[in-house]
mmCIF file of the C-alpha atoms, coordinates in Angstrom:
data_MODEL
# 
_entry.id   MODEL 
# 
loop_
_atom_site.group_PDB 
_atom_site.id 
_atom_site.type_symbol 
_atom_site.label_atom_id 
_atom_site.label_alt_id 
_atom_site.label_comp_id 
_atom_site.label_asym_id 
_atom_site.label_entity_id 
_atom_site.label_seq_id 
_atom_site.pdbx_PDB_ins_code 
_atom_site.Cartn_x 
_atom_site.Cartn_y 
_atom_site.Cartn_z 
_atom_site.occupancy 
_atom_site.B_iso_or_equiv 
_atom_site.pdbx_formal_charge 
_atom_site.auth_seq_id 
_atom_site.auth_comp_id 
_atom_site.auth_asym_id 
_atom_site.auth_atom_id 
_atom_site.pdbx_PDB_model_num 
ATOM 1   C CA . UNK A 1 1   ? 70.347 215.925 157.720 1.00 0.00 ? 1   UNK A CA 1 
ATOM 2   C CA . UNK A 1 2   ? 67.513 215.339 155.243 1.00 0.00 ? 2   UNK A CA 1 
ATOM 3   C CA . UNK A 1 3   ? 67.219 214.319 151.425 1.00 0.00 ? 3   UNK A CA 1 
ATOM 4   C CA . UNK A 1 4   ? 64.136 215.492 149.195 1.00 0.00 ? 4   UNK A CA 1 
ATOM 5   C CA . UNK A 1 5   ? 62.558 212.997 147.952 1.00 0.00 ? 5   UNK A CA 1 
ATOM 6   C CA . UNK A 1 6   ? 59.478 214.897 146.197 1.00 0.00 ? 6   UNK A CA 1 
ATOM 7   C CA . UNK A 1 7   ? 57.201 217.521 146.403 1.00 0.00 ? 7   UNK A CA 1 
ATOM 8   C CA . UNK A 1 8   ? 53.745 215.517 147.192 1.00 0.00 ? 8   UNK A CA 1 
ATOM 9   C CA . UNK A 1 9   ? 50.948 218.312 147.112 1.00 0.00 ? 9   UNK A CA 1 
ATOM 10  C CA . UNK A 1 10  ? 50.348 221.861 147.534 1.00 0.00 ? 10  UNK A CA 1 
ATOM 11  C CA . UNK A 1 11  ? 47.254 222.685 149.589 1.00 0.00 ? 11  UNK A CA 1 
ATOM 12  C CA . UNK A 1 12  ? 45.610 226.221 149.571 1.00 0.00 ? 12  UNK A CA 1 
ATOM 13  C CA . UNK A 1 13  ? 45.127 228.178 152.176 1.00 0.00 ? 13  UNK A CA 1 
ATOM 14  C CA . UNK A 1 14  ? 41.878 230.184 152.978 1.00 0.00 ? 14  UNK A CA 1 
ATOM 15  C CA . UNK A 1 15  ? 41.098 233.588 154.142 1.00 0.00 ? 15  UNK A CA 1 
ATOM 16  C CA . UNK A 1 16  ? 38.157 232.556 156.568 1.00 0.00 ? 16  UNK A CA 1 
ATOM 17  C CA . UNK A 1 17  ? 35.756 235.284 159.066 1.00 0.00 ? 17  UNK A CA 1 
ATOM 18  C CA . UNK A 1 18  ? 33.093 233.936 161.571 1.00 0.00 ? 18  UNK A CA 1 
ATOM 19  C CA . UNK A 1 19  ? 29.314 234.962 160.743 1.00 0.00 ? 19  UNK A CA 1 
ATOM 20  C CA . UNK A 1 20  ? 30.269 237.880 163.219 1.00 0.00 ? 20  UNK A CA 1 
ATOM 21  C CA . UNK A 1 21  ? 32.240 239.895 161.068 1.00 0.00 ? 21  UNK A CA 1 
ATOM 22  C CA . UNK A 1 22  ? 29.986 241.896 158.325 1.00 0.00 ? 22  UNK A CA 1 
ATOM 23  C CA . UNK A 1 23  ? 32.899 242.287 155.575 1.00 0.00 ? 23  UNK A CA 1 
ATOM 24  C CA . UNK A 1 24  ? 31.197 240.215 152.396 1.00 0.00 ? 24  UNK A CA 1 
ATOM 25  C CA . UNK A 1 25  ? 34.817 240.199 150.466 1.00 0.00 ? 25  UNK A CA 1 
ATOM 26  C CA . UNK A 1 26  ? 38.560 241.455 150.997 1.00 0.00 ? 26  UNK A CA 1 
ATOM 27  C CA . UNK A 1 27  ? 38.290 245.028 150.378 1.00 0.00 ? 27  UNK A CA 1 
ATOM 28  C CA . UNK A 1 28  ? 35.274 245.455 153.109 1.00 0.00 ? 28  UNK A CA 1 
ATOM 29  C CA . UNK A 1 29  ? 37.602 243.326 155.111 1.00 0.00 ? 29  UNK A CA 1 
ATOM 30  C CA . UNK A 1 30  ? 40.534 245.525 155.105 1.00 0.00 ? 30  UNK A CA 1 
ATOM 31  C CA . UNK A 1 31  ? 38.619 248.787 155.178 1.00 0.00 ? 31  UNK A CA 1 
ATOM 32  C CA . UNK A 1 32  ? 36.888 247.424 158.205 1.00 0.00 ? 32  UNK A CA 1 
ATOM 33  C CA . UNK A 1 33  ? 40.104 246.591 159.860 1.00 0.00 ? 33  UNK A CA 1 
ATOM 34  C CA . UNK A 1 34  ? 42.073 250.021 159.113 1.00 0.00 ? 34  UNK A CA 1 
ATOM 35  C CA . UNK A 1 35  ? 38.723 252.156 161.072 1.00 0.00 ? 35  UNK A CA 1 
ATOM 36  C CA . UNK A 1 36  ? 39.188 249.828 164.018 1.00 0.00 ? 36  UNK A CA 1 
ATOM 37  C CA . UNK A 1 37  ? 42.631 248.960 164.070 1.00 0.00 ? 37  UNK A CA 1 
ATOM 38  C CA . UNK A 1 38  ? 42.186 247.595 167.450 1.00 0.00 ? 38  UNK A CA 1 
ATOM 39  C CA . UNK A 1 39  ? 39.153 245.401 167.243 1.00 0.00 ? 39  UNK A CA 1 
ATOM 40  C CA . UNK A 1 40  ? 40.407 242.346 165.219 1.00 0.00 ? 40  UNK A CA 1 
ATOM 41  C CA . UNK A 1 41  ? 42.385 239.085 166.018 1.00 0.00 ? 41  UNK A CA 1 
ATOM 42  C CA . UNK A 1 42  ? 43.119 236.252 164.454 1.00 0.00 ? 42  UNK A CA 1 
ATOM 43  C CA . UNK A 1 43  ? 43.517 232.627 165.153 1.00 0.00 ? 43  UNK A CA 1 
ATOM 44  C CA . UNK A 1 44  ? 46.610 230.168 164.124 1.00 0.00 ? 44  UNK A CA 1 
ATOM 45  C CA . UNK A 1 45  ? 47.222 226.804 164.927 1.00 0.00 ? 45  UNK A CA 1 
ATOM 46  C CA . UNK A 1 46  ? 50.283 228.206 166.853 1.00 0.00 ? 46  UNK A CA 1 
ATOM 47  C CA . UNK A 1 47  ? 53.319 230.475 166.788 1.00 0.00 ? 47  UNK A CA 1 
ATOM 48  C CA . UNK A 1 48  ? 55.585 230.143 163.404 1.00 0.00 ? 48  UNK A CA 1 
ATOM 49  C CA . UNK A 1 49  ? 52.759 228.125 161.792 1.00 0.00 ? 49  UNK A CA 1 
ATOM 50  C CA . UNK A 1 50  ? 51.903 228.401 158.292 1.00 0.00 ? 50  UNK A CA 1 
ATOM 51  C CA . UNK A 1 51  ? 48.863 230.098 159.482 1.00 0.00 ? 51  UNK A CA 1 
ATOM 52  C CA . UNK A 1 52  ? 50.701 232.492 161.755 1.00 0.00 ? 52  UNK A CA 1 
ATOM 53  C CA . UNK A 1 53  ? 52.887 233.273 159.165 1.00 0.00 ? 53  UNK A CA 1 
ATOM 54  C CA . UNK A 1 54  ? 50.261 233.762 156.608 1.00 0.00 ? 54  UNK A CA 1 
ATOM 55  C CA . UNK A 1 55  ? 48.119 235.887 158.716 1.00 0.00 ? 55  UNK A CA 1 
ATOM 56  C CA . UNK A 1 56  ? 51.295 238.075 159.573 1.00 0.00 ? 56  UNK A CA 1 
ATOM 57  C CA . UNK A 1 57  ? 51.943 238.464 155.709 1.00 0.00 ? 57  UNK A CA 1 
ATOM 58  C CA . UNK A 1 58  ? 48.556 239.577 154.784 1.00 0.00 ? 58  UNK A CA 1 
ATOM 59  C CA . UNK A 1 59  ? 48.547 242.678 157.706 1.00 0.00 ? 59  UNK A CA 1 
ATOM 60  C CA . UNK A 1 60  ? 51.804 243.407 156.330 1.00 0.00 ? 60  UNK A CA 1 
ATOM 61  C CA . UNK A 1 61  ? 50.348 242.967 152.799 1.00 0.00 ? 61  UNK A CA 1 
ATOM 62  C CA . UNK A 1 62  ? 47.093 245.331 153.585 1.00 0.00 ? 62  UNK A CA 1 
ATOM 63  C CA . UNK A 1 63  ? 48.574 247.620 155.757 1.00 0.00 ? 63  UNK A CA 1 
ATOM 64  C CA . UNK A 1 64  ? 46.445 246.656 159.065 1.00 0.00 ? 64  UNK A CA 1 
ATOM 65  C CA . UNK A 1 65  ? 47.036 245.167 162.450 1.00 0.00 ? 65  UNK A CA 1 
ATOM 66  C CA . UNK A 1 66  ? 45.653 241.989 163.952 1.00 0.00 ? 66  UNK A CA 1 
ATOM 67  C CA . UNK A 1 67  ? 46.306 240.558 167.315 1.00 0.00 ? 67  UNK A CA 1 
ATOM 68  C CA . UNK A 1 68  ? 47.264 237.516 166.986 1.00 0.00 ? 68  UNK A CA 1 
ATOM 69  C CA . UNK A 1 69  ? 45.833 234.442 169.076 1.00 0.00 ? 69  UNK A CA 1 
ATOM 70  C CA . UNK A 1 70  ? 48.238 231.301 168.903 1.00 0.00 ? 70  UNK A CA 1 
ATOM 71  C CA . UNK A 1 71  ? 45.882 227.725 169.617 1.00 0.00 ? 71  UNK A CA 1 
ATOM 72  C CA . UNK A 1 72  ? 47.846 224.474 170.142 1.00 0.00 ? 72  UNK A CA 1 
ATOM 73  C CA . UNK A 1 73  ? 46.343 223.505 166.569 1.00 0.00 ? 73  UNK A CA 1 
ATOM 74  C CA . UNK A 1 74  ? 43.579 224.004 164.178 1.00 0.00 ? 74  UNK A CA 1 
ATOM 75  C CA . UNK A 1 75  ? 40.529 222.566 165.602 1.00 0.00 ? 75  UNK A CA 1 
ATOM 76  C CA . UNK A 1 76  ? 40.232 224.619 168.539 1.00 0.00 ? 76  UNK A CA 1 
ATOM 77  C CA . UNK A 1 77  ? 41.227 227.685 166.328 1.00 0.00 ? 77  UNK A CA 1 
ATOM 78  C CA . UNK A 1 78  ? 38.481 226.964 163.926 1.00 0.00 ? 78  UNK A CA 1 
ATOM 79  C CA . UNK A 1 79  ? 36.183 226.526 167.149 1.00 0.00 ? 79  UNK A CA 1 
ATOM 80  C CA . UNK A 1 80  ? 36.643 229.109 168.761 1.00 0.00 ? 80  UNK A CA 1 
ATOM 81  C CA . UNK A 1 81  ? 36.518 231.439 165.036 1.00 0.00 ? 81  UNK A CA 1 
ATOM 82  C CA . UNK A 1 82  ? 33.402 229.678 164.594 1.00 0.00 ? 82  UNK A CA 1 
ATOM 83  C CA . UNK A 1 83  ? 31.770 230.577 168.187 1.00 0.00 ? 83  UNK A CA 1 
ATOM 84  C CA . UNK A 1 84  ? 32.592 234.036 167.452 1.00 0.00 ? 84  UNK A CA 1 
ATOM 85  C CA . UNK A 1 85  ? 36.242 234.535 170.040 1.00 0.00 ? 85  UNK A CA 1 
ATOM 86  C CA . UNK A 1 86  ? 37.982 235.196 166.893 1.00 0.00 ? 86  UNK A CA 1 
ATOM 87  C CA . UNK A 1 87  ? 37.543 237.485 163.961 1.00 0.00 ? 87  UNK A CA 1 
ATOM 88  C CA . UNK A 1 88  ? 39.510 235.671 161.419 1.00 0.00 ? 88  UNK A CA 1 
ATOM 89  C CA . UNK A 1 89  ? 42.017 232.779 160.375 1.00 0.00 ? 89  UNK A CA 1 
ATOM 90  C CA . UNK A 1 90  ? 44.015 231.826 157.401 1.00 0.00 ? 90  UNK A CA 1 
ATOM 91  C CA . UNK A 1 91  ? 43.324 228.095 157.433 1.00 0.00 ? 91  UNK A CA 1 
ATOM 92  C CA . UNK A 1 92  ? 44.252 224.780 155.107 1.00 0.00 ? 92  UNK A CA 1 
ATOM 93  C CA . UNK A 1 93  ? 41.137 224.659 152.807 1.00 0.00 ? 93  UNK A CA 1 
ATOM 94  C CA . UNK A 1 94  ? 40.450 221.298 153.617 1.00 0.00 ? 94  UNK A CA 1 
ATOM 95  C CA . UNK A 1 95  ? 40.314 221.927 157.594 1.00 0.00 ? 95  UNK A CA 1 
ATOM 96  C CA . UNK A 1 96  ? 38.118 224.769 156.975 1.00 0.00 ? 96  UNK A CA 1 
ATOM 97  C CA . UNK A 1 97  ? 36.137 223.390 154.090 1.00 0.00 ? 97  UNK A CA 1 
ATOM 98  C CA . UNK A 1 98  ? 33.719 221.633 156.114 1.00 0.00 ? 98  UNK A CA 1 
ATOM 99  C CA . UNK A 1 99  ? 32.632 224.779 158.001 1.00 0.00 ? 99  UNK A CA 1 
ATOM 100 C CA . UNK A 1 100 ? 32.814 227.200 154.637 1.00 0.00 ? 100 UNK A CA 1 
ATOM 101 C CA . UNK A 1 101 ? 29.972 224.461 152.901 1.00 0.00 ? 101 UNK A CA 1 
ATOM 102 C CA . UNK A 1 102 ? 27.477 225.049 156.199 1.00 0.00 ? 102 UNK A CA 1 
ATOM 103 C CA . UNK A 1 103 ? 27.765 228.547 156.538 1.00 0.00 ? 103 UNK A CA 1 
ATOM 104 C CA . UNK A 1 104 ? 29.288 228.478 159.778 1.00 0.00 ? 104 UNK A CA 1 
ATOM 105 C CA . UNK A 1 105 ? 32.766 230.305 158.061 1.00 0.00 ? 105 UNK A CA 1 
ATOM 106 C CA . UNK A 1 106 ? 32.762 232.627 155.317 1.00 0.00 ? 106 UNK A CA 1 
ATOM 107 C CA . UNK A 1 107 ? 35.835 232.352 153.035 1.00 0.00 ? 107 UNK A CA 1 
ATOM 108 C CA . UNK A 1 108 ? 36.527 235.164 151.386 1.00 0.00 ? 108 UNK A CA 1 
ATOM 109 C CA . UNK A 1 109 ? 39.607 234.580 149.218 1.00 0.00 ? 109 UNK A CA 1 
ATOM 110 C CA . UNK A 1 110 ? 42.207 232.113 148.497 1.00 0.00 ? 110 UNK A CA 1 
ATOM 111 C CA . UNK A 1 111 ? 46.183 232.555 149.258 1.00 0.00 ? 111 UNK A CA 1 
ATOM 112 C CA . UNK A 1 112 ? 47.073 230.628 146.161 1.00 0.00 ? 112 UNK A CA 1 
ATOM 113 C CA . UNK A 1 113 ? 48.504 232.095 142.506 1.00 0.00 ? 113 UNK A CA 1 
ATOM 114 C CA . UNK A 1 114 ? 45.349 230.713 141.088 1.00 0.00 ? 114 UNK A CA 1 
ATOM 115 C CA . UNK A 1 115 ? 41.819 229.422 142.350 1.00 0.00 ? 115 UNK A CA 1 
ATOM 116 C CA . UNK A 1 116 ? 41.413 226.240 144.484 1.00 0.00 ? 116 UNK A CA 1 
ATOM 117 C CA . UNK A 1 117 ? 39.944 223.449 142.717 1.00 0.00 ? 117 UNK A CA 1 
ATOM 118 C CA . UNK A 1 118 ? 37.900 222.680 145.459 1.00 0.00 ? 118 UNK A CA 1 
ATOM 119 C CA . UNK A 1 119 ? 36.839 226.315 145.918 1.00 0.00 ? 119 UNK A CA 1 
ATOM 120 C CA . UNK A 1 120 ? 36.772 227.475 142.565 1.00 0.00 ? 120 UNK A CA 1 
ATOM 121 C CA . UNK A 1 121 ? 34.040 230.139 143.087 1.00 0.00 ? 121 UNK A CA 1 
ATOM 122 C CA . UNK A 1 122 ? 36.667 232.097 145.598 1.00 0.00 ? 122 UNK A CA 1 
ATOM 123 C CA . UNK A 1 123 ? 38.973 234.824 144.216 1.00 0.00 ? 123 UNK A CA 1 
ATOM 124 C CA . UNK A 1 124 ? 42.787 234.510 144.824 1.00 0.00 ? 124 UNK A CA 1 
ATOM 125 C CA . UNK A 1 125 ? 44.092 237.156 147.287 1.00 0.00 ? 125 UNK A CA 1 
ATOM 126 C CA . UNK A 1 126 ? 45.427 238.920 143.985 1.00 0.00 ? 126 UNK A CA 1 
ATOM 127 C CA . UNK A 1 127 ? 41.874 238.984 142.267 1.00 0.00 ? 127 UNK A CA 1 
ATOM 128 C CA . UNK A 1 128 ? 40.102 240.528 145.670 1.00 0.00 ? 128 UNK A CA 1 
ATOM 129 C CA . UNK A 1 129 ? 42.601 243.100 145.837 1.00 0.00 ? 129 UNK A CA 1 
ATOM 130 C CA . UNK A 1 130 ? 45.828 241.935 147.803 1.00 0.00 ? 130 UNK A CA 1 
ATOM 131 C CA . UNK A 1 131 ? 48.675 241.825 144.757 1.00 0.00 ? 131 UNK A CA 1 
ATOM 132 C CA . UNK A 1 132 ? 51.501 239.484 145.748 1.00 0.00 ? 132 UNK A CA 1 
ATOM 133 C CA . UNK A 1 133 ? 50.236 237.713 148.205 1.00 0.00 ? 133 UNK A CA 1 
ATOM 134 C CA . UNK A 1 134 ? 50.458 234.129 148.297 1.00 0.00 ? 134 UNK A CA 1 
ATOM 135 C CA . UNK A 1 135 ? 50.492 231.752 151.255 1.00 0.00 ? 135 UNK A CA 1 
ATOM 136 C CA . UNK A 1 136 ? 49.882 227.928 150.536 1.00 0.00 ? 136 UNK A CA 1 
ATOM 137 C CA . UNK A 1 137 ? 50.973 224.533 152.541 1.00 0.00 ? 137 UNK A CA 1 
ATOM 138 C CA . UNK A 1 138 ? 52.779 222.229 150.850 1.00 0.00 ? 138 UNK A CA 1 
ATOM 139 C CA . UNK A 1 139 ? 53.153 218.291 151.787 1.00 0.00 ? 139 UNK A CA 1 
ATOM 140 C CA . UNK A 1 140 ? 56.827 216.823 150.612 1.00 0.00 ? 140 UNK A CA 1 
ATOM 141 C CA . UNK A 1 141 ? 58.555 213.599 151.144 1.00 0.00 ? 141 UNK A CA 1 
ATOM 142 C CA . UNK A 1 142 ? 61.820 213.965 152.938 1.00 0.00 ? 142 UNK A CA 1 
ATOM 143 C CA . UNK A 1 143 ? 64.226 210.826 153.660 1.00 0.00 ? 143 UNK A CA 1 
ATOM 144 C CA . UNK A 1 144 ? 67.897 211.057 155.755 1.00 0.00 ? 144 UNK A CA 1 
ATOM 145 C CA . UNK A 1 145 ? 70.577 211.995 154.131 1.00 0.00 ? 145 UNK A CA 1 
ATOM 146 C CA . UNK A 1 146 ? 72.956 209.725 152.706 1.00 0.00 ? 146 UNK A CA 1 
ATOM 147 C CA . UNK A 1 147 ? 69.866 207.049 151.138 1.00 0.00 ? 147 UNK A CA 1 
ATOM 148 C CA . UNK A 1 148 ? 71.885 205.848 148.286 1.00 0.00 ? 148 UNK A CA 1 
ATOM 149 C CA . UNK A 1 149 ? 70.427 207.910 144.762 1.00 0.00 ? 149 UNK A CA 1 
ATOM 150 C CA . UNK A 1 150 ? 69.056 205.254 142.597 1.00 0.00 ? 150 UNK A CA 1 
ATOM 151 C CA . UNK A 1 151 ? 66.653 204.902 145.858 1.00 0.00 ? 151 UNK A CA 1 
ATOM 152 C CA . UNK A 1 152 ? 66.046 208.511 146.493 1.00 0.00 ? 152 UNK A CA 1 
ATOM 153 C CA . UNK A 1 153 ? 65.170 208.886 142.227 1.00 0.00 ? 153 UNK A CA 1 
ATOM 154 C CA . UNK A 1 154 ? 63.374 205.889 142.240 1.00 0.00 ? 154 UNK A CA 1 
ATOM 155 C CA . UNK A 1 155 ? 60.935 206.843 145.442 1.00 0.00 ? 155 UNK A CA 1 
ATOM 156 C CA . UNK A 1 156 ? 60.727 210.286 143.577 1.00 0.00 ? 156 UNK A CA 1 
ATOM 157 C CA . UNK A 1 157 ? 59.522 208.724 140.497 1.00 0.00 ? 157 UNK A CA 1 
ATOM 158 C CA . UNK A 1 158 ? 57.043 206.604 141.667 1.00 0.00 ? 158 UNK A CA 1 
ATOM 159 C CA . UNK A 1 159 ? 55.231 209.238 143.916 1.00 0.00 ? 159 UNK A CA 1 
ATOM 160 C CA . UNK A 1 160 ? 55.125 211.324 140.359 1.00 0.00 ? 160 UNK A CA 1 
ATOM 161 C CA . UNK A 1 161 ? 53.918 208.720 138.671 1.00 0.00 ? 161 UNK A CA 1 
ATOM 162 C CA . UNK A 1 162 ? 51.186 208.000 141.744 1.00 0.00 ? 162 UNK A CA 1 
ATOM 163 C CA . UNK A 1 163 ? 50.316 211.537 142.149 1.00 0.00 ? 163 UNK A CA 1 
ATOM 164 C CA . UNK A 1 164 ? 49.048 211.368 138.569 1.00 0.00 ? 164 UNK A CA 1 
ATOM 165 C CA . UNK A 1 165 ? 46.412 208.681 139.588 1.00 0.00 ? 165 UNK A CA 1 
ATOM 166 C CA . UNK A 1 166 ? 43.149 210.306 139.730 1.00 0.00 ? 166 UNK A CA 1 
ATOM 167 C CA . UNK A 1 167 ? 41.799 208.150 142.899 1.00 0.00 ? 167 UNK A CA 1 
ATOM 168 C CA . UNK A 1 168 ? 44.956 209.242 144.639 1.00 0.00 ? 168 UNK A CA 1 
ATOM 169 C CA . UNK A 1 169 ? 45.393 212.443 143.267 1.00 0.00 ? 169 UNK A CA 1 
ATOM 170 C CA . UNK A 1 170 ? 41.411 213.230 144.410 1.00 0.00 ? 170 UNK A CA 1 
ATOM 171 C CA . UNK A 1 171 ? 41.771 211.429 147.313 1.00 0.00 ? 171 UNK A CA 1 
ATOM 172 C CA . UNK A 1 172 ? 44.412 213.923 148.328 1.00 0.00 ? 172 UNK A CA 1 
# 
């Protein structure tokens, strides 16, 4: 039903604890989680999200368990993490960004391949000890199917070409 058009940006996600949880990096985190296997949750912005999903991957990646508690989005999720209802999230950088820069999150690692450009002081998932792991959003431009070609290359072009701009490309 859909044509791709192009990829527009890839945004990191964040592994992100509320001031109430003690673990400083990854390792603590996970060693914390397998003595209590019972005492953590985690908030996503809803069942099959990219958070859910991510969240899911990393207790199957660390070999823990985490209840998970589905919100009808991220703001409330990120709320309620930051009041201290919720142990942890895996969140788009940029929602939780904000809260990471006045110490009302701590991030602890990335879920890219390589370190976020606008966290560049947090270690991938891979550097704090999770190998494998990646779990990133990514933004695309879709169209329905049967838009002629030459229209479909030509959009895809010029979103290349604009995604190269460093106002736009900053801007996203």
């Amino acid at each position: 039903d859909l044509t791709p058009v192009s990829l527009v940006m890839v945004v990191p996600n964040v592994l992100v604890v509320g001031t109430g949880v003690t673990a400083r990096d990854v390792r603590e985190l996970v060693a914390q989680m397998k003595a209590k296997p019972d005492a953590f949750n985690y908030a996503s912005s809803g069942a099959g999200s990219t958070q859910h999903l991510a969240c899911e991957a990393f207790a199957l990646a660390t070999g823990t368990k985490i209840v998970h508690v589905p919100y009808k989005g991220s703001s409330q999720a990120l709320a309620d993490l930051i009041g201290g209802q919720i142990n942890l999230a895996i969140a788009a950088a940029v929602s939780a960004l904000p809260h990471i820069r006045t110490a009302r999150l701590r991030a602890l690692a990335v879920g890219d391949s390589k370190r976020s450009v606008i966290l560049p002081e947090l270690p991938t998932m891979a550097e704090a000890g999770v190998p494998g792991y990646y779990a990133a959003s990514w933004y695309g431009l879709l169209l329905p199917a049967g838009v002629p070609k030459p229209v479909v290359e030509s959009l895809s072009k010029e979103i290349v070409t604009a995604m190269k701009v460093p106002a736009i490309r900053d801007g996203m």
